[in-house]
mmCIF file with all atom_site columns, N, CA and C in Angstrom:
data_model
loop_
_atom_site.group_PDB
_atom_site.id
_atom_site.type_symbol
_atom_site.label_atom_id
_atom_site.label_alt_id
_atom_site.label_comp_id
_atom_site.label_asym_id
_atom_site.label_entity_id
_atom_site.label_seq_id
_atom_site.pdbx_PDB_ins_code
_atom_site.Cartn_x
_atom_site.Cartn_y
_atom_site.Cartn_z
_atom_site.occupancy
_atom_site.B_iso_or_equiv
_atom_site.pdbx_formal_charge
_atom_site.auth_seq_id
_atom_site.auth_comp_id
_atom_site.auth_asym_id
_atom_site.auth_atom_id
_atom_site.pdbx_PDB_model_num
ATOM 1   N N  . UNK A 1 1  ? 1.369  -1.257 -0.338  1.00 61.00 ? 1  UNK A N  1
ATOM 2   C CA . UNK A 1 1  ? -0.364 0.153  -0.297  1.00 61.00 ? 1  UNK A CA 1
ATOM 3   C C  . UNK A 1 1  ? 1.092  1.415  0.252   1.00 61.00 ? 1  UNK A C  1
ATOM 4   N N  . UNK A 1 2  ? 0.627  1.719  -0.635  1.00 74.00 ? 2  UNK A N  1
ATOM 5   C CA . UNK A 1 2  ? 1.492  3.678  -0.673  1.00 74.00 ? 2  UNK A CA 1
ATOM 6   C C  . UNK A 1 2  ? 0.265  4.846  -0.862  1.00 74.00 ? 2  UNK A C  1
ATOM 7   N N  . UNK A 1 3  ? 0.558  6.014  -1.054  1.00 79.00 ? 3  UNK A N  1
ATOM 8   C CA . UNK A 1 3  ? -0.035 6.748  -0.639  1.00 79.00 ? 3  UNK A CA 1
ATOM 9   C C  . UNK A 1 3  ? -1.305 7.519  -1.588  1.00 79.00 ? 3  UNK A C  1
ATOM 10  N N  . UNK A 1 4  ? -0.948 6.496  -2.598  1.00 81.00 ? 4  UNK A N  1
ATOM 11  C CA . UNK A 1 4  ? -2.326 7.372  -3.302  1.00 81.00 ? 4  UNK A CA 1
ATOM 12  C C  . UNK A 1 4  ? -2.797 6.464  -3.099  1.00 81.00 ? 4  UNK A C  1
ATOM 13  N N  . UNK A 1 5  ? -3.044 5.101  -3.244  1.00 81.00 ? 5  UNK A N  1
ATOM 14  C CA . UNK A 1 5  ? -4.147 3.889  -2.195  1.00 81.00 ? 5  UNK A CA 1
ATOM 15  C C  . UNK A 1 5  ? -4.942 4.309  -1.994  1.00 81.00 ? 5  UNK A C  1
ATOM 16  N N  . UNK A 1 6  ? -4.929 5.521  -1.071  1.00 87.00 ? 6  UNK A N  1
ATOM 17  C CA . UNK A 1 6  ? -5.997 6.788  0.071   1.00 87.00 ? 6  UNK A CA 1
ATOM 18  C C  . UNK A 1 6  ? -6.643 7.337  -0.948  1.00 87.00 ? 6  UNK A C  1
ATOM 19  N N  . UNK A 1 7  ? -5.384 7.284  -1.693  1.00 91.00 ? 7  UNK A N  1
ATOM 20  C CA . UNK A 1 7  ? -6.702 9.246  -2.512  1.00 91.00 ? 7  UNK A CA 1
ATOM 21  C C  . UNK A 1 7  ? -7.451 9.054  -3.371  1.00 91.00 ? 7  UNK A C  1
ATOM 22  N N  . UNK A 1 8  ? -7.739 9.752  -2.910  1.00 93.00 ? 8  UNK A N  1
ATOM 23  C CA . UNK A 1 8  ? -9.338 9.376  -4.697  1.00 93.00 ? 8  UNK A CA 1
ATOM 24  C C  . UNK A 1 8  ? -8.491 10.280 -6.059  1.00 93.00 ? 8  UNK A C  1
ATOM 25  N N  . UNK A 1 9  ? -9.447 9.711  -7.136  1.00 94.00 ? 9  UNK A N  1
ATOM 26  C CA . UNK A 1 9  ? -8.099 10.436 -8.209  1.00 94.00 ? 9  UNK A CA 1
ATOM 27  C C  . UNK A 1 9  ? -7.926 12.050 -8.779  1.00 94.00 ? 9  UNK A C  1
ATOM 28  N N  . UNK A 1 10 ? -8.878 12.502 -8.343  1.00 95.00 ? 10 UNK A N  1
ATOM 29  C CA . UNK A 1 10 ? -9.411 14.125 -8.148  1.00 95.00 ? 10 UNK A CA 1
ATOM 30  C C  . UNK A 1 10 ? -7.824 14.179 -7.284  1.00 95.00 ? 10 UNK A C  1
ATOM 31  N N  . UNK A 1 11 ? -7.754 13.797 -6.405  1.00 94.00 ? 11 UNK A N  1
ATOM 32  C CA . UNK A 1 11 ? -6.284 14.005 -4.915  1.00 94.00 ? 11 UNK A CA 1
ATOM 33  C C  . UNK A 1 11 ? -4.993 13.243 -5.753  1.00 94.00 ? 11 UNK A C  1
ATOM 34  N N  . UNK A 1 12 ? -5.179 12.623 -5.896  1.00 93.00 ? 12 UNK A N  1
ATOM 35  C CA . UNK A 1 12 ? -3.547 12.388 -7.701  1.00 93.00 ? 12 UNK A CA 1
ATOM 36  C C  . UNK A 1 12 ? -3.162 13.425 -8.400  1.00 93.00 ? 12 UNK A C  1
ATOM 37  N N  . UNK A 1 13 ? -4.413 13.597 -8.923  1.00 94.00 ? 13 UNK A N  1
ATOM 38  C CA . UNK A 1 13 ? -4.606 14.660 -10.384 1.00 94.00 ? 13 UNK A CA 1
ATOM 39  C C  . UNK A 1 13 ? -3.345 15.330 -9.720  1.00 94.00 ? 13 UNK A C  1
ATOM 40  N N  . UNK A 1 14 ? -4.005 16.861 -8.388  1.00 94.00 ? 14 UNK A N  1
ATOM 41  C CA . UNK A 1 14 ? -3.398 17.965 -7.697  1.00 94.00 ? 14 UNK A CA 1
ATOM 42  C C  . UNK A 1 14 ? -2.247 16.936 -7.273  1.00 94.00 ? 14 UNK A C  1
ATOM 43  N N  . UNK A 1 15 ? -1.813 16.663 -6.647  1.00 91.00 ? 15 UNK A N  1
ATOM 44  C CA . UNK A 1 15 ? -0.668 16.199 -6.048  1.00 91.00 ? 15 UNK A CA 1
ATOM 45  C C  . UNK A 1 15 ? 0.138  16.244 -7.641  1.00 91.00 ? 15 UNK A C  1
ATOM 46  N N  . UNK A 1 16 ? -0.143 15.292 -8.588  1.00 92.00 ? 16 UNK A N  1
ATOM 47  C CA . UNK A 1 16 ? 0.514  15.154 -9.316  1.00 92.00 ? 16 UNK A CA 1
ATOM 48  C C  . UNK A 1 16 ? 1.041  16.791 -10.169 1.00 92.00 ? 16 UNK A C  1
ATOM 49  N N  . UNK A 1 17 ? -0.001 17.476 -10.249 1.00 92.00 ? 17 UNK A N  1
ATOM 50  C CA . UNK A 1 17 ? 0.212  19.401 -10.414 1.00 92.00 ? 17 UNK A CA 1
ATOM 51  C C  . UNK A 1 17 ? 0.971  19.534 -9.527  1.00 92.00 ? 17 UNK A C  1
ATOM 52  N N  . UNK A 1 18 ? 0.914  19.164 -8.312  1.00 90.00 ? 18 UNK A N  1
ATOM 53  C CA . UNK A 1 18 ? 1.893  19.716 -7.164  1.00 90.00 ? 18 UNK A CA 1
ATOM 54  C C  . UNK A 1 18 ? 3.275  19.605 -7.533  1.00 90.00 ? 18 UNK A C  1
ATOM 55  N N  . UNK A 1 19 ? 3.626  18.602 -8.211  1.00 88.00 ? 19 UNK A N  1
ATOM 56  C CA . UNK A 1 19 ? 5.059  17.283 -7.856  1.00 88.00 ? 19 UNK A CA 1
ATOM 57  C C  . UNK A 1 19 ? 5.878  17.956 -9.696  1.00 88.00 ? 19 UNK A C  1
ATOM 58  N N  . UNK A 1 20 ? 4.800  18.431 -10.405 1.00 88.00 ? 20 UNK A N  1
ATOM 59  C CA . UNK A 1 20 ? 4.597  18.950 -11.528 1.00 88.00 ? 20 UNK A CA 1
ATOM 60  C C  . UNK A 1 20 ? 5.760  20.425 -11.203 1.00 88.00 ? 20 UNK A C  1
ATOM 61  N N  . UNK A 1 21 ? 5.413  21.005 -10.053 1.00 81.00 ? 21 UNK A N  1
ATOM 62  C CA . UNK A 1 21 ? 6.189  22.582 -10.414 1.00 81.00 ? 21 UNK A CA 1
ATOM 63  C C  . UNK A 1 21 ? 7.076  22.540 -8.792  1.00 81.00 ? 21 UNK A C  1
ATOM 64  N N  . UNK A 1 22 ? 6.653  21.739 -8.327  1.00 75.00 ? 22 UNK A N  1
ATOM 65  C CA . UNK A 1 22 ? 8.206  21.719 -7.509  1.00 75.00 ? 22 UNK A CA 1
ATOM 66  C C  . UNK A 1 22 ? 9.289  20.705 -7.803  1.00 75.00 ? 22 UNK A C  1
ATOM 67  N N  . UNK A 1 23 ? 8.608  19.833 -8.576  1.00 73.00 ? 23 UNK A N  1
ATOM 68  C CA . UNK A 1 23 ? 10.398 19.357 -9.420  1.00 73.00 ? 23 UNK A CA 1
ATOM 69  C C  . UNK A 1 23 ? 11.280 20.137 -10.527 1.00 73.00 ? 23 UNK A C  1
ATOM 70  N N  . UNK A 1 24 ? 11.060 21.210 -10.500 1.00 75.00 ? 24 UNK A N  1
ATOM 71  C CA . UNK A 1 24 ? 11.838 21.393 -11.307 1.00 75.00 ? 24 UNK A CA 1
ATOM 72  C C  . UNK A 1 24 ? 12.282 23.082 -10.731 1.00 75.00 ? 24 UNK A C  1
ATOM 73  N N  . UNK A 1 25 ? 12.208 23.044 -9.544  1.00 82.00 ? 25 UNK A N  1
ATOM 74  C CA . UNK A 1 25 ? 13.060 24.162 -8.461  1.00 82.00 ? 25 UNK A CA 1
ATOM 75  C C  . UNK A 1 25 ? 14.544 23.392 -8.442  1.00 82.00 ? 25 UNK A C  1
ATOM 76  N N  . UNK A 1 26 ? 14.930 24.851 -8.587  1.00 83.00 ? 26 UNK A N  1
ATOM 77  C CA . UNK A 1 26 ? 16.549 25.120 -8.752  1.00 83.00 ? 26 UNK A CA 1
ATOM 78  C C  . UNK A 1 26 ? 17.288 23.822 -7.509  1.00 83.00 ? 26 UNK A C  1
ATOM 79  N N  . UNK A 1 27 ? 16.499 24.847 -5.875  1.00 87.00 ? 27 UNK A N  1
ATOM 80  C CA . UNK A 1 27 ? 17.254 24.924 -4.890  1.00 87.00 ? 27 UNK A CA 1
ATOM 81  C C  . UNK A 1 27 ? 17.585 23.055 -4.336  1.00 87.00 ? 27 UNK A C  1
ATOM 82  N N  . UNK A 1 28 ? 16.163 22.339 -5.279  1.00 85.00 ? 28 UNK A N  1
ATOM 83  C CA . UNK A 1 28 ? 16.376 21.009 -4.850  1.00 85.00 ? 28 UNK A CA 1
ATOM 84  C C  . UNK A 1 28 ? 17.585 19.841 -5.276  1.00 85.00 ? 28 UNK A C  1
ATOM 85  N N  . UNK A 1 29 ? 17.974 19.199 -4.436  1.00 89.00 ? 29 UNK A N  1
ATOM 86  C CA . UNK A 1 29 ? 18.664 18.432 -4.487  1.00 89.00 ? 29 UNK A CA 1
ATOM 87  C C  . UNK A 1 29 ? 18.251 17.440 -5.505  1.00 89.00 ? 29 UNK A C  1
ATOM 88  N N  . UNK A 1 30 ? 19.509 16.836 -6.639  1.00 88.00 ? 30 UNK A N  1
ATOM 89  C CA . UNK A 1 30 ? 18.886 15.301 -7.533  1.00 88.00 ? 30 UNK A CA 1
ATOM 90  C C  . UNK A 1 30 ? 18.305 14.494 -6.595  1.00 88.00 ? 30 UNK A C  1
ATOM 91  N N  . UNK A 1 31 ? 18.489 13.653 -5.542  1.00 90.00 ? 31 UNK A N  1
ATOM 92  C CA . UNK A 1 31 ? 17.275 12.624 -5.042  1.00 90.00 ? 31 UNK A CA 1
ATOM 93  C C  . UNK A 1 31 ? 16.123 13.470 -4.265  1.00 90.00 ? 31 UNK A C  1
ATOM 94  N N  . UNK A 1 32 ? 15.621 14.741 -4.643  1.00 88.00 ? 32 UNK A N  1
ATOM 95  C CA . UNK A 1 32 ? 14.566 14.968 -4.809  1.00 88.00 ? 32 UNK A CA 1
ATOM 96  C C  . UNK A 1 32 ? 13.687 15.598 -5.639  1.00 88.00 ? 32 UNK A C  1
ATOM 97  N N  . UNK A 1 33 ? 14.633 15.520 -6.659  1.00 88.00 ? 33 UNK A N  1
ATOM 98  C CA . UNK A 1 33 ? 14.015 16.153 -8.338  1.00 88.00 ? 33 UNK A CA 1
ATOM 99  C C  . UNK A 1 33 ? 13.481 14.337 -8.572  1.00 88.00 ? 33 UNK A C  1
ATOM 100 N N  . UNK A 1 34 ? 14.751 13.419 -8.103  1.00 89.00 ? 34 UNK A N  1
ATOM 101 C CA . UNK A 1 34 ? 14.475 11.889 -8.464  1.00 89.00 ? 34 UNK A CA 1
ATOM 102 C C  . UNK A 1 34 ? 12.977 11.985 -8.124  1.00 89.00 ? 34 UNK A C  1
ATOM 103 N N  . UNK A 1 35 ? 12.794 12.055 -6.486  1.00 89.00 ? 35 UNK A N  1
ATOM 104 C CA . UNK A 1 35 ? 11.439 11.240 -5.386  1.00 89.00 ? 35 UNK A CA 1
ATOM 105 C C  . UNK A 1 35 ? 10.850 12.030 -6.451  1.00 89.00 ? 35 UNK A C  1
ATOM 106 N N  . UNK A 1 36 ? 10.340 13.483 -6.645  1.00 87.00 ? 36 UNK A N  1
ATOM 107 C CA . UNK A 1 36 ? 9.205  13.962 -7.101  1.00 87.00 ? 36 UNK A CA 1
ATOM 108 C C  . UNK A 1 36 ? 8.547  13.372 -8.816  1.00 87.00 ? 36 UNK A C  1
ATOM 109 N N  . UNK A 1 37 ? 10.248 13.161 -9.640  1.00 90.00 ? 37 UNK A N  1
ATOM 110 C CA . UNK A 1 37 ? 9.294  12.427 -10.637 1.00 90.00 ? 37 UNK A CA 1
ATOM 111 C C  . UNK A 1 37 ? 9.298  11.073 -10.713 1.00 90.00 ? 37 UNK A C  1
ATOM 112 N N  . UNK A 1 38 ? 9.941  9.942  -9.899  1.00 91.00 ? 38 UNK A N  1
ATOM 113 C CA . UNK A 1 38 ? 8.929  9.053  -9.252  1.00 91.00 ? 38 UNK A CA 1
ATOM 114 C C  . UNK A 1 38 ? 7.551  8.539  -8.554  1.00 91.00 ? 38 UNK A C  1
ATOM 115 N N  . UNK A 1 39 ? 7.428  9.603  -7.748  1.00 91.00 ? 39 UNK A N  1
ATOM 116 C CA . UNK A 1 39 ? 5.951  10.120 -7.302  1.00 91.00 ? 39 UNK A CA 1
ATOM 117 C C  . UNK A 1 39 ? 4.927  10.194 -8.197  1.00 91.00 ? 39 UNK A C  1
ATOM 118 N N  . UNK A 1 40 ? 5.270  11.285 -9.888  1.00 93.00 ? 40 UNK A N  1
ATOM 119 C CA . UNK A 1 40 ? 4.564  12.083 -10.944 1.00 93.00 ? 40 UNK A CA 1
ATOM 120 C C  . UNK A 1 40 ? 4.838  10.378 -11.112 1.00 93.00 ? 40 UNK A C  1
ATOM 121 N N  . UNK A 1 41 ? 5.053  9.495  -11.426 1.00 94.00 ? 41 UNK A N  1
ATOM 122 C CA . UNK A 1 41 ? 5.197  8.133  -11.885 1.00 94.00 ? 41 UNK A CA 1
ATOM 123 C C  . UNK A 1 41 ? 4.011  7.129  -11.860 1.00 94.00 ? 41 UNK A C  1
ATOM 124 N N  . UNK A 1 42 ? 4.342  7.836  -10.633 1.00 93.00 ? 42 UNK A N  1
ATOM 125 C CA . UNK A 1 42 ? 3.559  6.200  -9.281  1.00 93.00 ? 42 UNK A CA 1
ATOM 126 C C  . UNK A 1 42 ? 1.727  7.029  -9.612  1.00 93.00 ? 42 UNK A C  1
ATOM 127 N N  . UNK A 1 43 ? 1.765  7.813  -9.433  1.00 93.00 ? 43 UNK A N  1
ATOM 128 C CA . UNK A 1 43 ? 0.590  8.227  -9.482  1.00 93.00 ? 43 UNK A CA 1
ATOM 129 C C  . UNK A 1 43 ? -0.095 8.263  -10.692 1.00 93.00 ? 43 UNK A C  1
ATOM 130 N N  . UNK A 1 44 ? 0.387  8.720  -12.268 1.00 94.00 ? 44 UNK A N  1
ATOM 131 C CA . UNK A 1 44 ? -0.190 8.588  -13.695 1.00 94.00 ? 44 UNK A CA 1
ATOM 132 C C  . UNK A 1 44 ? -0.322 7.155  -13.654 1.00 94.00 ? 44 UNK A C  1
ATOM 133 N N  . UNK A 1 45 ? 0.409  5.896  -12.892 1.00 94.00 ? 45 UNK A N  1
ATOM 134 C CA . UNK A 1 45 ? 0.477  4.208  -13.069 1.00 94.00 ? 45 UNK A CA 1
ATOM 135 C C  . UNK A 1 45 ? -0.603 4.381  -12.165 1.00 94.00 ? 45 UNK A C  1
ATOM 136 N N  . UNK A 1 46 ? -0.999 4.929  -10.997 1.00 93.00 ? 46 UNK A N  1
ATOM 137 C CA . UNK A 1 46 ? -2.055 4.826  -10.373 1.00 93.00 ? 46 UNK A CA 1
ATOM 138 C C  . UNK A 1 46 ? -3.502 5.196  -11.193 1.00 93.00 ? 46 UNK A C  1
ATOM 139 N N  . UNK A 1 47 ? -3.657 6.135  -12.128 1.00 95.00 ? 47 UNK A N  1
ATOM 140 C CA . UNK A 1 47 ? -4.279 6.405  -12.929 1.00 95.00 ? 47 UNK A CA 1
ATOM 141 C C  . UNK A 1 47 ? -4.580 5.810  -14.037 1.00 95.00 ? 47 UNK A C  1
ATOM 142 N N  . UNK A 1 48 ? -4.000 5.372  -15.012 1.00 95.00 ? 48 UNK A N  1
ATOM 143 C CA . UNK A 1 48 ? -4.008 4.525  -15.305 1.00 95.00 ? 48 UNK A CA 1
ATOM 144 C C  . UNK A 1 48 ? -4.730 3.090  -14.807 1.00 95.00 ? 48 UNK A C  1
ATOM 145 N N  . UNK A 1 49 ? -4.595 2.670  -14.121 1.00 93.00 ? 49 UNK A N  1
ATOM 146 C CA . UNK A 1 49 ? -4.852 1.617  -13.343 1.00 93.00 ? 49 UNK A CA 1
ATOM 147 C C  . UNK A 1 49 ? -6.503 1.609  -13.007 1.00 93.00 ? 49 UNK A C  1
ATOM 148 N N  . UNK A 1 50 ? -6.689 2.892  -12.507 1.00 91.00 ? 50 UNK A N  1
ATOM 149 C CA . UNK A 1 50 ? -8.383 3.419  -12.365 1.00 91.00 ? 50 UNK A CA 1
ATOM 150 C C  . UNK A 1 50 ? -8.946 3.301  -13.453 1.00 91.00 ? 50 UNK A C  1
ATOM 151 N N  . UNK A 1 51 ? -8.347 3.623  -14.576 1.00 93.00 ? 51 UNK A N  1
ATOM 152 C CA . UNK A 1 51 ? -9.319 3.788  -16.415 1.00 93.00 ? 51 UNK A CA 1
ATOM 153 C C  . UNK A 1 51 ? -9.366 5.355  -15.950 1.00 93.00 ? 51 UNK A C  1
ATOM 154 N N  . UNK A 1 52 ? -8.985 6.459  -15.010 1.00 87.00 ? 52 UNK A N  1
ATOM 155 C CA . UNK A 1 52 ? -9.350 7.724  -14.723 1.00 87.00 ? 52 UNK A CA 1
ATOM 156 C C  . UNK A 1 52 ? -8.257 8.675  -15.724 1.00 87.00 ? 52 UNK A C  1
ATOM 157 N N  . UNK A 1 53 ? -7.494 8.198  -16.436 1.00 79.00 ? 53 UNK A N  1
ATOM 158 C CA . UNK A 1 53 ? -6.600 8.597  -16.574 1.00 79.00 ? 53 UNK A CA 1
ATOM 159 C C  . UNK A 1 53 ? -6.109 9.162  -18.774 1.00 79.00 ? 53 UNK A C  1
#
């Protein structure tokens, strides 16, 4: 179980949008940027699984 399992599809879409703006901030480390990319990919996978993408 991950954080997206407990979220509605609208919540996941909002989180993806938030992370999309966050991932390009210049002050982030490479690890933080990679984590944002991973979370976006995982959120998109969950939306595909639900048929909401």
